[in-house]
Short mmCIF file of C-alpha atoms in Angstrom, two decimals:
data_model
loop_
_atom_site.label_atom_id
_atom_site.label_comp_id
_atom_site.label_asym_id
_atom_site.label_seq_id
_atom_site.Cartn_x
_atom_site.Cartn_y
_atom_site.Cartn_z
CA UNK A 976 210.05 42.88 279.14
CA UNK A 977 208.66 41.43 276.34
CA UNK A 978 208.15 44.50 274.09
CA UNK A 979 211.12 46.16 274.87
CA UNK A 980 212.06 42.56 272.65
CA UNK A 981 209.38 42.67 270.69
CA UNK A 982 210.34 46.17 269.39
CA UNK A 983 213.84 45.21 268.89
CA UNK A 984 213.06 41.98 266.94
CA UNK A 985 211.18 43.78 265.06
CA UNK A 986 214.09 47.07 264.34
CA UNK A 987 216.31 43.79 264.15
CA UNK A 988 213.71 42.67 260.89
CA UNK A 989 213.99 46.22 259.21
CA UNK A 990 217.56 46.49 258.56
CA UNK A 991 218.07 42.64 257.16
CA UNK A 992 219.27 42.90 253.57
CA UNK A 993 216.13 41.04 251.88
CA UNK A 994 215.22 40.58 248.21
CA UNK A 995 212.48 43.13 247.91
CA UNK A 996 214.78 45.72 248.31
CA UNK A 997 216.55 44.32 245.13
CA UNK A 998 219.69 45.71 245.39
CA UNK A 999 221.58 43.01 245.76
CA UNK A 1000 219.93 40.68 242.06
CA UNK A 1001 222.99 40.43 240.18
CA UNK A 1002 223.76 42.35 236.49
CA UNK A 1003 225.77 39.06 235.29
CA UNK A 1004 223.37 38.76 232.18
CA UNK A 1005 222.91 42.34 231.39
CA UNK A 1006 226.68 42.86 231.31
CA UNK A 1007 227.56 39.68 229.43
CA UNK A 1008 224.75 40.79 226.51
CA UNK A 1009 225.32 44.14 227.24
CA UNK A 1010 229.51 43.18 225.95
CA UNK A 1011 227.55 41.13 223.46
CA UNK A 1012 226.17 43.89 221.60
CA UNK A 1013 230.03 45.54 220.80
CA UNK A 1014 229.99 47.66 224.52
CA UNK A 1015 231.96 47.72 227.01
CA UNK A 1016 231.96 46.80 230.33
CA UNK A 1017 233.21 50.02 231.75
CA UNK A 1018 229.95 51.94 233.99
CA UNK A 1019 227.51 48.95 233.58
CA UNK A 1020 226.40 48.54 236.99
CA UNK A 1021 227.39 44.68 238.83
CA UNK A 1022 223.95 44.67 240.97
CA UNK A 1023 220.31 46.24 240.63
CA UNK A 1024 220.07 49.96 240.80
CA UNK A 1025 217.85 52.98 241.23
CA UNK A 1026 215.79 53.79 238.69
CA UNK A 1027 215.62 57.32 238.99
CA UNK A 1028 217.47 58.20 235.16
CA UNK A 1029 216.01 56.66 233.31
CA UNK A 1030 214.07 58.57 231.07
CA UNK A 1031 213.35 55.75 228.23
CA UNK A 1032 212.38 52.66 229.96
CA UNK A 1033 210.05 51.96 232.95
CA UNK A 1034 211.69 53.99 236.63
CA UNK A 1035 212.26 51.14 238.96
CA UNK A 1036 215.26 48.77 240.10
CA UNK A 1037 217.68 48.24 236.91
CA UNK A 1038 220.90 47.05 235.71
CA UNK A 1039 221.69 50.00 232.72
CA UNK A 1040 223.03 53.78 233.47
CA UNK A 1041 221.35 56.29 231.99
CA UNK A 1042 224.32 55.92 229.04
CA UNK A 1043 223.08 52.05 228.76
CA UNK A 1044 220.15 53.80 228.42
CA UNK A 1045 221.16 56.06 225.33
CA UNK A 1046 222.91 52.87 223.56
CA UNK A 1047 220.75 49.84 223.65
CA UNK A 1048 218.12 53.04 222.30
CA UNK A 1049 220.61 54.10 218.53
CA UNK A 1050 220.22 50.14 218.85
CA UNK A 1051 217.19 49.00 218.59
CA UNK A 1052 216.95 52.80 216.03
CA UNK A 1053 219.58 50.73 213.88
CA UNK A 1054 219.71 47.62 213.53
CA UNK A 1055 215.21 48.36 212.87
CA UNK A 1056 216.84 50.36 210.56
CA UNK A 1057 218.63 47.74 208.96
CA UNK A 1058 215.86 45.65 208.68
CA UNK A 1059 213.58 48.11 206.91
CA UNK A 1060 216.03 49.30 204.20
CA UNK A 1061 216.65 45.04 204.26
CA UNK A 1062 213.64 44.25 203.41
CA UNK A 1063 213.78 47.34 201.14
CA UNK A 1064 215.77 45.24 198.86
CA UNK A 1065 214.06 42.66 198.80
CA UNK A 1066 211.51 44.45 197.20
CA UNK A 1067 213.47 46.36 194.59
CA UNK A 1068 215.69 43.75 194.11
CA UNK A 1069 212.18 41.87 193.17
CA UNK A 1070 211.54 45.13 190.69
CA UNK A 1071 214.62 45.29 188.83
CA UNK A 1072 214.41 41.19 187.93
CA UNK A 1073 210.89 41.85 186.88
CA UNK A 1074 212.29 44.37 184.79
CA UNK A 1075 215.52 41.98 183.47
CA UNK A 1076 212.74 39.97 182.50
CA UNK A 1077 210.44 41.86 180.49
CA UNK A 1078 213.23 44.19 178.93
CA UNK A 1079 214.61 40.88 177.70
CA UNK A 1080 212.09 39.32 176.53
CA UNK A 1081 211.27 42.50 174.69
CA UNK A 1082 213.65 43.21 172.89
CA UNK A 1083 214.43 39.89 172.15
CA UNK A 1084 210.80 40.08 170.44
CA UNK A 1085 211.61 43.23 168.83
CA UNK A 1086 214.93 41.88 167.64
CA UNK A 1087 212.85 38.71 166.05
CA UNK A 1088 210.99 40.69 163.97
CA UNK A 1089 214.00 43.38 162.99
CA UNK A 1090 215.34 40.08 161.73
CA UNK A 1091 212.57 38.70 159.35
CA UNK A 1092 212.80 41.20 157.64
CA UNK A 1093 214.81 40.38 154.85
CA UNK A 1094 212.53 37.09 154.61
CA UNK A 1095 209.45 38.67 154.31
CA UNK A 1096 210.01 41.75 151.82
CA UNK A 1097 212.85 40.56 149.90
CA UNK A 1098 210.18 39.17 147.09
CA UNK A 1099 209.26 43.46 146.74
CA UNK A 1100 213.33 43.66 145.48
CA UNK A 1101 215.07 45.93 144.84
CA UNK A 1102 212.80 47.75 146.64
CA UNK A 1103 213.84 46.81 149.99
CA UNK A 1104 217.61 46.04 149.13
CA UNK A 1105 218.25 49.66 147.68
CA UNK A 1106 215.55 50.33 150.93
CA UNK A 1107 216.91 48.74 153.83
CA UNK A 1108 218.19 51.53 155.98
CA UNK A 1109 215.09 52.53 155.75
CA UNK A 1110 213.24 49.77 157.34
CA UNK A 1111 215.94 49.77 159.87
CA UNK A 1112 215.22 53.48 161.08
CA UNK A 1113 211.85 52.52 162.17
CA UNK A 1114 212.88 49.76 163.67
CA UNK A 1115 215.48 52.05 165.76
CA UNK A 1116 212.56 54.40 166.19
CA UNK A 1117 210.68 51.67 167.59
CA UNK A 1118 213.80 50.85 170.02
CA UNK A 1119 214.35 54.45 170.74
CA UNK A 1120 210.86 54.80 171.48
CA UNK A 1121 210.60 52.63 173.99
CA UNK A 1122 213.93 52.66 175.24
CA UNK A 1123 212.72 56.41 176.04
CA UNK A 1124 213.40 58.90 174.07
CA UNK A 1125 210.82 61.10 173.78
CA UNK A 1126 209.85 61.31 169.62
CA UNK A 1127 206.62 61.02 168.88
CA UNK A 1128 205.91 57.86 167.72
CA UNK A 1129 202.63 58.79 165.40
CA UNK A 1130 204.37 61.17 164.11
CA UNK A 1131 207.68 58.79 162.88
CA UNK A 1132 204.91 56.03 161.75
CA UNK A 1133 203.63 58.80 159.21
CA UNK A 1134 206.95 59.51 158.64
CA UNK A 1135 208.24 56.16 157.05
CA UNK A 1136 204.35 55.34 155.29
CA UNK A 1137 205.23 58.78 153.13
CA UNK A 1138 208.47 57.49 152.53
CA UNK A 1139 207.97 54.10 151.53
CA UNK A 1140 205.17 55.97 149.39
CA UNK A 1141 208.00 57.68 148.11
CA UNK A 1142 210.23 55.38 146.93
CA UNK A 1143 207.40 51.97 145.70
CA UNK A 1144 206.34 55.09 143.55
CA UNK A 1145 209.67 55.92 142.26
CA UNK A 1146 210.96 52.66 141.77
CA UNK A 1147 206.68 52.51 138.84
CA UNK A 1148 207.52 55.45 137.10
CA UNK A 1149 209.22 54.77 133.80
CA UNK A 1150 212.46 54.86 133.39
CA UNK A 1151 213.33 58.35 132.01
CA UNK A 1152 211.20 60.32 134.05
CA UNK A 1153 212.96 62.09 136.42
CA UNK A 1154 210.84 62.68 139.75
CA UNK A 1155 211.90 66.32 141.44
CA UNK A 1156 211.61 66.26 144.97
CA UNK A 1157 209.15 68.39 145.12
CA UNK A 1158 206.81 66.91 143.38
CA UNK A 1159 207.76 62.86 145.10
CA UNK A 1160 206.51 65.67 148.08
CA UNK A 1161 203.70 65.78 146.59
CA UNK A 1162 203.18 62.30 146.11
CA UNK A 1163 203.70 61.25 149.74
CA UNK A 1164 201.42 63.78 150.41
CA UNK A 1165 198.65 61.76 149.76
CA UNK A 1166 199.54 59.52 151.52
CA UNK A 1167 196.39 59.80 154.09
CA UNK A 1168 194.07 61.10 151.48
CA UNK A 1169 194.80 58.55 149.19
CA UNK A 1170 195.17 55.34 151.00
CA UNK A 1171 197.81 54.03 148.56
CA UNK A 1172 199.27 52.30 150.81
CA UNK A 1173 195.13 50.27 151.81
CA UNK A 1174 194.01 50.26 155.65
CA UNK A 1175 197.70 48.77 156.52
CA UNK A 1176 199.52 51.73 158.00
CA UNK A 1177 196.73 52.83 159.85
CA UNK A 1178 195.79 49.54 161.87
CA UNK A 1179 199.13 49.43 161.89
CA UNK A 1180 199.84 52.69 163.32
CA UNK A 1181 196.76 51.93 166.06
CA UNK A 1182 199.09 48.58 167.49
CA UNK A 1183 202.23 49.27 167.67
CA UNK A 1184 201.81 52.19 169.34
CA UNK A 1185 199.14 50.67 171.89
CA UNK A 1186 201.51 47.65 172.44
CA UNK A 1187 204.67 50.14 172.54
CA UNK A 1188 202.83 52.51 174.41
CA UNK A 1189 201.97 49.82 176.94
CA UNK A 1190 205.27 48.35 177.29
CA UNK A 1191 206.76 51.50 178.42
CA UNK A 1192 204.37 52.64 180.43
CA UNK A 1193 205.18 48.73 182.38
CA UNK A 1194 208.87 49.33 182.50
CA UNK A 1195 208.89 52.91 183.16
CA UNK A 1196 206.06 51.17 186.35
CA UNK A 1197 208.39 48.76 187.49
CA UNK A 1198 211.72 51.30 187.78
CA UNK A 1199 209.75 54.08 188.78
CA UNK A 1200 208.33 51.76 192.51
CA UNK A 1201 211.52 50.19 192.54
CA UNK A 1202 213.59 53.63 193.25
CA UNK A 1203 209.53 54.81 195.59
CA UNK A 1204 210.58 52.21 197.25
CA UNK A 1205 214.56 53.30 198.00
CA UNK A 1206 213.50 56.31 198.97
CA UNK A 1207 211.11 55.12 201.49
CA UNK A 1208 213.77 52.86 203.57
CA UNK A 1209 215.86 55.69 204.17
CA UNK A 1210 213.57 57.15 205.85
CA UNK A 1211 214.56 57.60 209.54
CA UNK A 1212 212.21 57.13 212.20
CA UNK A 1213 211.66 59.59 214.52
CA UNK A 1214 212.27 60.39 218.18
CA UNK A 1215 209.50 59.60 219.00
CA UNK A 1216 209.47 55.89 217.51
CA UNK A 1217 213.09 55.13 218.80
CA UNK A 1218 211.82 55.83 222.51
CA UNK A 1219 209.49 53.08 221.63
CA UNK A 1220 211.64 50.11 220.52
CA UNK A 1221 214.19 51.01 222.82
CA UNK A 1222 210.85 50.19 225.76
CA UNK A 1223 210.06 47.55 223.39
CA UNK A 1224 212.92 45.43 222.57
CA UNK A 1225 215.15 46.57 226.01
CA UNK A 1226 214.49 47.82 228.70
CA UNK A 1227 213.40 44.17 229.40
CA UNK A 1228 216.70 43.15 229.69
CA UNK A 1229 216.68 46.67 231.45
CA UNK A 1230 214.41 45.03 233.74
CA UNK A 1231 216.02 41.73 234.40
CA UNK A 1232 213.17 39.90 232.05
CA UNK A 1233 215.92 39.10 229.06
CA UNK A 1234 213.94 36.26 228.60
CA UNK A 1235 210.22 37.95 228.31
CA UNK A 1236 208.42 38.51 224.60
CA UNK A 1237 206.63 41.54 224.51
CA UNK A 1238 203.18 41.70 223.42
CA UNK A 1239 201.87 40.99 219.37
CA UNK A 1240 199.70 44.09 220.30
CA UNK A 1241 202.22 45.32 222.00
CA UNK A 1242 204.45 45.69 219.02
CA UNK A 1243 202.66 46.31 216.81
CA UNK A 1244 201.13 49.63 217.88
CA UNK A 1245 205.39 50.98 218.26
CA UNK A 1246 205.52 49.51 214.56
CA UNK A 1247 202.50 51.36 213.30
CA UNK A 1248 203.54 54.24 214.73
CA UNK A 1249 206.88 54.49 213.59
CA UNK A 1250 205.46 53.58 210.48
CA UNK A 1251 202.42 55.56 210.14
CA UNK A 1252 203.63 57.20 207.73
CA UNK A 1253 204.94 54.87 205.05
CA UNK A 1254 201.78 53.00 206.04
CA UNK A 1255 200.00 55.98 203.80
CA UNK A 1256 201.50 54.94 200.51
CA UNK A 1257 199.43 52.22 200.95
CA UNK A 1258 196.41 53.02 198.53
CA UNK A 1259 198.81 54.07 196.02
CA UNK A 1260 200.80 52.23 195.90
CA UNK A 1261 197.59 49.21 195.40
CA UNK A 1262 196.28 51.81 192.36
CA UNK A 1263 199.56 51.58 190.83
CA UNK A 1264 200.17 47.59 191.32
CA UNK A 1265 196.42 47.04 190.55
CA UNK A 1266 196.64 49.41 187.53
CA UNK A 1267 200.56 47.32 185.88
CA UNK A 1268 198.09 44.00 187.12
CA UNK A 1269 195.74 45.50 183.98
CA UNK A 1270 199.08 46.15 181.86
CA UNK A 1271 200.59 43.05 182.50
CA UNK A 1272 196.65 41.40 181.01
CA UNK A 1273 196.38 43.11 178.29
CA UNK A 1274 200.46 42.32 176.39
CA UNK A 1275 198.37 39.05 176.44
CA UNK A 1276 194.65 40.33 175.13
CA UNK A 1277 194.31 40.70 171.28
CA UNK A 1278 196.39 41.47 169.40
CA UNK A 1279 198.99 40.45 171.76
CA UNK A 1280 202.22 41.68 172.41
CA UNK A 1281 204.47 39.30 170.42
CA UNK A 1282 201.57 38.90 167.34
CA UNK A 1283 201.83 42.58 166.18
CA UNK A 1284 205.65 43.17 166.96
CA UNK A 1285 206.39 39.95 164.38
CA UNK A 1286 203.34 40.78 161.84
CA UNK A 1287 205.14 43.65 161.26
CA UNK A 1288 207.55 42.69 158.14
CA UNK A 1289 204.93 41.20 157.26
CA UNK A 1290 202.14 44.64 157.55
CA UNK A 1291 204.86 46.16 154.94
CA UNK A 1292 204.83 43.13 152.60
CA UNK A 1293 200.76 43.61 152.11
CA UNK A 1294 200.93 47.49 151.78
CA UNK A 1295 203.39 47.64 149.65
CA UNK A 1296 201.73 45.41 147.20
CA UNK A 1297 198.31 46.09 148.07
CA UNK A 1298 199.98 49.66 146.23
CA UNK A 1299 202.12 47.62 143.66
CA UNK A 1300 198.44 46.21 142.82
CA UNK A 1301 196.59 49.19 141.72
CA UNK A 1302 199.84 51.51 141.10
CA UNK A 1303 197.29 52.77 138.00
CA UNK A 1304 194.56 54.03 140.12
CA UNK A 1305 196.87 55.60 142.12
CA UNK A 1306 198.81 56.81 139.57
CA UNK A 1307 196.12 58.59 137.95
CA UNK A 1308 194.78 59.90 140.80
CA UNK A 1309 198.12 62.15 142.17
CA UNK A 1310 198.22 62.85 138.05
CA UNK A 1311 194.89 65.41 138.91
CA UNK A 1312 196.64 66.61 142.28
CA UNK A 1313 200.01 67.26 141.50
CA UNK A 1314 200.07 67.29 137.43
CA UNK A 1315 202.49 65.10 135.77
CA UNK A 1316 205.81 65.33 136.24
CA UNK A 1317 206.28 67.31 134.10
CA UNK A 1318 209.10 65.79 131.61
CA UNK A 1319 209.56 65.75 128.22
CA UNK A 1320 207.33 62.56 127.38
CA UNK A 1321 206.18 61.93 129.76
CA UNK A 1322 202.27 63.53 129.93
CA UNK A 1323 200.14 60.03 130.82
CA UNK A 1324 200.71 57.77 133.18
CA UNK A 1325 202.20 54.70 131.66
CA UNK A 1326 199.52 50.89 132.02
CA UNK A 1327 201.49 48.35 134.88
CA UNK A 1328 200.94 45.22 134.51
CA UNK A 1329 198.39 43.48 137.81
CA UNK A 1330 201.72 41.73 139.33
CA UNK A 1331 200.48 38.53 140.66
CA UNK A 1332 200.88 38.50 144.48
CA UNK A 1333 204.03 36.42 145.30
CA UNK A 1334 205.42 33.62 148.39
CA UNK A 1335 205.58 35.71 151.58
CA UNK A 1336 203.24 35.55 153.97
CA UNK A 1337 200.86 39.11 154.59
CA UNK A 1338 199.62 40.04 157.87
CA UNK A 1339 195.86 38.29 157.57
CA UNK A 1340 197.75 34.52 156.87
CA UNK A 1341 200.14 35.93 159.33
CA UNK A 1342 199.66 33.41 162.52
CA UNK A 1343 202.27 33.41 165.63
CA UNK A 1344 203.85 29.85 166.71
CA UNK A 1345 202.46 28.32 169.36
CA UNK A 1346 205.84 28.02 171.41
CA UNK A 1347 206.22 32.46 171.48
CA UNK A 1348 202.45 32.50 172.47
CA UNK A 1349 203.17 30.04 175.35
CA UNK A 1350 206.22 32.03 176.36
CA UNK A 1351 203.83 34.84 175.86
CA UNK A 1352 201.31 34.01 178.16
CA UNK A 1353 204.17 32.48 180.23
CA UNK A 1354 205.73 36.16 181.08
CA UNK A 1355 202.11 37.42 182.02
CA UNK A 1356 201.49 34.65 184.09
CA UNK A 1357 204.85 35.64 185.92
CA UNK A 1358 203.64 39.39 186.11
CA UNK A 1359 200.91 39.68 187.60
CA UNK A 1360 201.01 36.81 190.25
CA UNK A 1361 204.22 38.53 191.20
CA UNK A 1362 202.15 41.53 191.68
CA UNK A 1363 199.64 40.54 193.04
CA UNK A 1364 202.31 39.35 195.68
CA UNK A 1365 203.49 42.95 196.43
CA UNK A 1366 200.36 44.50 196.38
CA UNK A 1367 200.31 45.18 201.01
CA UNK A 1368 203.77 45.26 201.39
CA UNK A 1369 203.99 48.68 203.49
CA UNK A 1370 201.34 47.34 205.39
CA UNK A 1371 202.65 44.03 205.52
CA UNK A 1372 205.18 45.57 207.32
CA UNK A 1373 204.72 45.69 210.50
CA UNK A 1374 203.94 42.30 211.16
CA UNK A 1375 206.24 41.31 209.53
CA UNK A 1376 209.07 43.22 212.05
CA UNK A 1377 206.62 41.67 214.73
CA UNK A 1378 206.15 38.72 212.94
CA UNK A 1379 210.35 36.95 215.23
CA UNK A 1380 210.04 38.87 217.96
CA UNK A 1381 206.61 39.18 219.91
CA UNK A 1382 205.15 36.36 221.91
CA UNK A 1383 203.56 33.83 221.07
CA UNK A 1384 199.07 33.40 221.39
CA UNK A 1385 199.31 31.53 224.38
CA UNK A 1386 201.05 33.80 226.25
CA UNK A 1387 199.13 36.38 225.87
CA UNK A 1388 199.73 37.13 229.63
CA UNK A 1389 203.27 36.73 230.53
CA UNK A 1390 204.78 38.92 227.79
CA UNK A 1391 205.91 42.74 228.12
CA UNK A 1392 203.41 44.70 227.46
CA UNK A 1393 206.38 47.83 228.17
CA UNK A 1394 206.45 47.35 232.19
CA UNK A 1395 205.99 44.69 233.48
CA UNK A 1396 204.96 40.96 232.37
CA UNK A 1397 201.59 40.75 231.57
CA UNK A 1398 199.11 41.02 229.60
CA UNK A 1399 198.65 44.01 227.52
CA UNK A 1400 195.27 46.06 226.98
CA UNK A 1401 195.03 48.84 225.09
CA UNK A 1402 193.40 48.26 221.05
CA UNK A 1403 195.08 48.04 218.22
CA UNK A 1404 195.06 51.82 216.79
CA UNK A 1405 194.80 51.53 212.31
CA UNK A 1406 197.67 52.05 209.39
CA UNK A 1407 198.20 55.33 208.04
CA UNK A 1408 199.61 58.50 210.77
CA UNK A 1409 195.09 59.75 210.99
CA UNK A 1410 194.74 56.42 212.53
CA UNK A 1411 198.24 57.47 215.33
CA UNK A 1412 195.98 60.37 217.48
CA UNK A 1413 194.82 57.45 220.40
CA UNK A 1414 198.24 55.07 220.54
CA UNK A 1415 199.12 54.81 223.26
CA UNK A 1416 203.08 54.20 222.32
CA UNK A 1417 204.23 55.80 219.76
CA UNK A 1418 203.50 59.26 220.11
CA UNK A 1419 202.85 61.36 216.48
CA UNK A 1420 201.72 64.43 215.04
CA UNK A 1421 199.37 63.45 212.96
CA UNK A 1422 199.11 67.35 211.74
CA UNK A 1423 203.27 66.70 210.34
CA UNK A 1424 203.10 63.87 207.71
CA UNK A 1425 207.25 63.27 206.47
CA UNK A 1426 207.09 64.83 203.06
CA UNK A 1427 209.88 62.60 201.18
CA UNK A 1428 206.88 60.15 201.81
CA UNK A 1429 204.20 62.58 200.83
CA UNK A 1430 206.28 63.26 197.41
CA UNK A 1431 206.46 59.60 197.21
CA UNK A 1432 203.02 58.92 196.94
CA UNK A 1433 202.44 61.52 194.64
CA UNK A 1434 204.84 60.15 192.14
CA UNK A 1435 202.37 56.53 192.56
CA UNK A 1436 199.34 59.06 191.61
CA UNK A 1437 201.76 60.75 188.37
CA UNK A 1438 202.32 57.32 187.51
CA UNK A 1439 199.73 54.67 187.91
CA UNK A 1440 197.74 57.75 185.64
CA UNK A 1441 200.69 57.61 182.74
CA UNK A 1442 199.00 53.93 182.87
CA UNK A 1443 195.94 54.53 182.60
CA UNK A 1444 196.03 57.17 180.20
CA UNK A 1445 198.77 54.11 178.41
CA UNK A 1446 196.10 51.19 178.46
CA UNK A 1447 194.37 54.16 176.26
CA UNK A 1448 197.33 53.47 173.25
CA UNK A 1449 197.89 57.41 174.84
CA UNK A 1450 201.30 58.06 175.01
CA UNK A 1451 202.91 58.97 178.36
CA UNK A 1452 206.36 61.83 178.41
CA UNK A 1453 208.43 60.67 180.85
CA UNK A 1454 210.84 63.18 181.55
CA UNK A 1455 209.02 64.77 184.63
CA UNK A 1456 208.26 61.34 185.65
CA UNK A 1457 209.98 62.22 189.13
CA UNK A 1458 213.35 64.91 189.50
CA UNK A 1459 216.19 62.51 189.40
CA UNK A 1460 214.49 59.25 187.84
CA UNK A 1461 216.64 59.03 184.46
CA UNK A 1462 219.44 59.53 186.89
CA UNK A 1463 218.83 56.13 188.73
CA UNK A 1464 220.21 53.46 186.08
CA UNK A 1465 217.41 52.31 185.20
CA UNK A 1466 219.38 51.99 181.64
CA UNK A 1467 215.89 53.55 179.83
CA UNK A 1468 218.33 56.58 178.95
CA UNK A 1469 221.97 56.38 178.36
CA UNK A 1470 224.14 58.90 180.76
CA UNK A 1471 220.52 60.23 182.11
CA UNK A 1472 220.00 61.33 178.46
CA UNK A 1473 216.80 61.16 176.53
CA UNK A 1474 217.76 62.23 173.35
CA UNK A 1475 214.55 63.95 171.76
CA UNK A 1476 215.92 62.79 168.00
CA UNK A 1477 217.61 61.37 165.47
CA UNK A 1478 219.10 62.49 163.17
CA UNK A 1479 218.48 60.64 159.92
CA UNK A 1480 215.75 60.21 157.81
CA UNK A 1481 212.41 61.54 158.66
CA UNK A 1482 212.04 64.64 160.58
CA UNK A 1483 209.69 64.95 163.35
CA UNK A 1484 207.91 67.88 165.95
CA UNK A 1485 209.71 67.34 169.25
CA UNK A 1486 207.15 70.13 170.98
CA UNK A 1487 204.42 67.22 170.49
CA UNK A 1488 204.37 64.26 172.93
CA UNK A 1489 201.31 63.26 172.13
CA UNK A 1490 199.36 60.49 170.79
CA UNK A 1491 196.35 57.87 170.41
CA UNK A 1492 196.35 54.54 169.60
CA UNK A 1493 193.42 52.27 169.45
CA UNK A 1494 190.74 44.56 188.21
CA UNK A 1495 191.59 44.29 190.81
CA UNK A 1496 193.14 41.52 192.56
CA UNK A 1497 192.61 39.94 196.05
CA UNK A 1498 196.33 38.81 197.27
CA UNK A 1499 197.68 36.75 198.47
CA UNK A 1500 199.82 35.19 201.55
CA UNK A 1501 202.82 34.70 199.26
CA UNK A 1502 203.25 38.95 199.27
CA UNK A 1503 205.03 37.73 202.77
CA UNK A 1504 207.61 36.38 200.98
CA UNK A 1505 209.08 39.74 200.32
CA UNK A 1506 209.23 39.87 203.95
CA UNK A 1507 211.62 37.15 203.84
CA UNK A 1508 215.02 38.28 204.73
CA UNK A 1509 213.71 40.65 207.43
CA UNK A 1510 213.02 36.68 209.35
CA UNK A 1511 216.53 36.31 209.64
CA UNK A 1512 217.58 39.33 210.77
CA UNK A 1513 215.27 38.61 213.55
CA UNK A 1514 216.46 35.49 214.93
CA UNK A 1515 220.10 36.69 214.38
CA UNK A 1516 218.82 39.74 217.33
#
């Protein structure tokens, strides 16, 4: 009798429902969570179901249907791409703020120098008052060059001195002498050989070109950097990444482990796999930032940017005064080369009395105000420190995305590892596409990089080379910096068009775009501040 009783008891126990089967576990928490994300409860189970239908989450008892899995996968992708774009917008805003700050400083410096023309040159009398357009056009050309116009700065400065020589020579000629245009052109051609203005034109040209080339290159570097961030931040995540994100973020909810946060190393591998192409920007990105920091530092290197621009009027006055003091010698040499003007009674030069030096300030005596020097020092310091914070952006991005969603260091054995609540054992992959070959979370073909990002890497290389050239005083042609950089709303060129010439006083060849003129820092933790908006958004999830 005992055996049949035992067998009957065993059958009853096997038939009885229990926790092991998991069939009666409620899905109430997931249902509430699911509707909170904006989805309807249609088709959402009341209790756990078998999970053989799952394609992204681990199979097993679950509260998620196939439709729910797809919906949550799309949501996790949408949220992550939103975080990436938000981080990108934060970095773009930082670049735009630097651009506005420097552009305001430089344009005010330029305007201040132009305003001081009258004070510096008024002692020249009619030579200034009757030629204000000549001086004004010089500043207009410098302004257009800084704004991106493709004029040749070397030739424009040479033309300025040639025209100034014509006007000065004509003003010193006897009143009964009429100098023809051909004769004045011959006089102007003596600018390089006879050096009537002394060393001022050559010295000023080298310093002005270097100042404007570096300033223009710098603002263009800021604009290109912001544009690269914008384009890369809009790159869509791959299908393999979509699956990995779903598994990382929302599969714990399907498994009834909503309170369990992902393991740090697990999240790191997912994000490094998802952002592998973006991380490949890092070497060229750091290179560009480093060169921009060098350019920023060069602004305060003697002769500093403010000294060069502020001293332009004084240099012009110094040059004209030098010629006036040596007009007799220069006139005699002009007559030897160009011959006498040809009108009756003008075959020999008129002897001029040496002119006394007026009270106008010369370049050798020019000293910038302490306030101006302090403002430049603060400007350079601000540019340098903020650029340094941006150096590691692309490799810090995965860290920032994971920072507020992962378990703490004391929960390494009680975190979501992609399968269950346990320690995550695989090692963390390196940065970049090539290092993802053995990534256990995101399957990638390392032979097929994202072409949009590759194009942006090339833009970084191009801009870095141009900035390096600018440090040597070499001009750069920005019109081929990017397919659409002139139309990016930078304000460098009006309506996306950069004028190649300006009708006015001087002529120049628009085909010649070259002129000749005269460190890496350790990043701080402050770079993570650029990613602070991610923290806020992640906490809201």
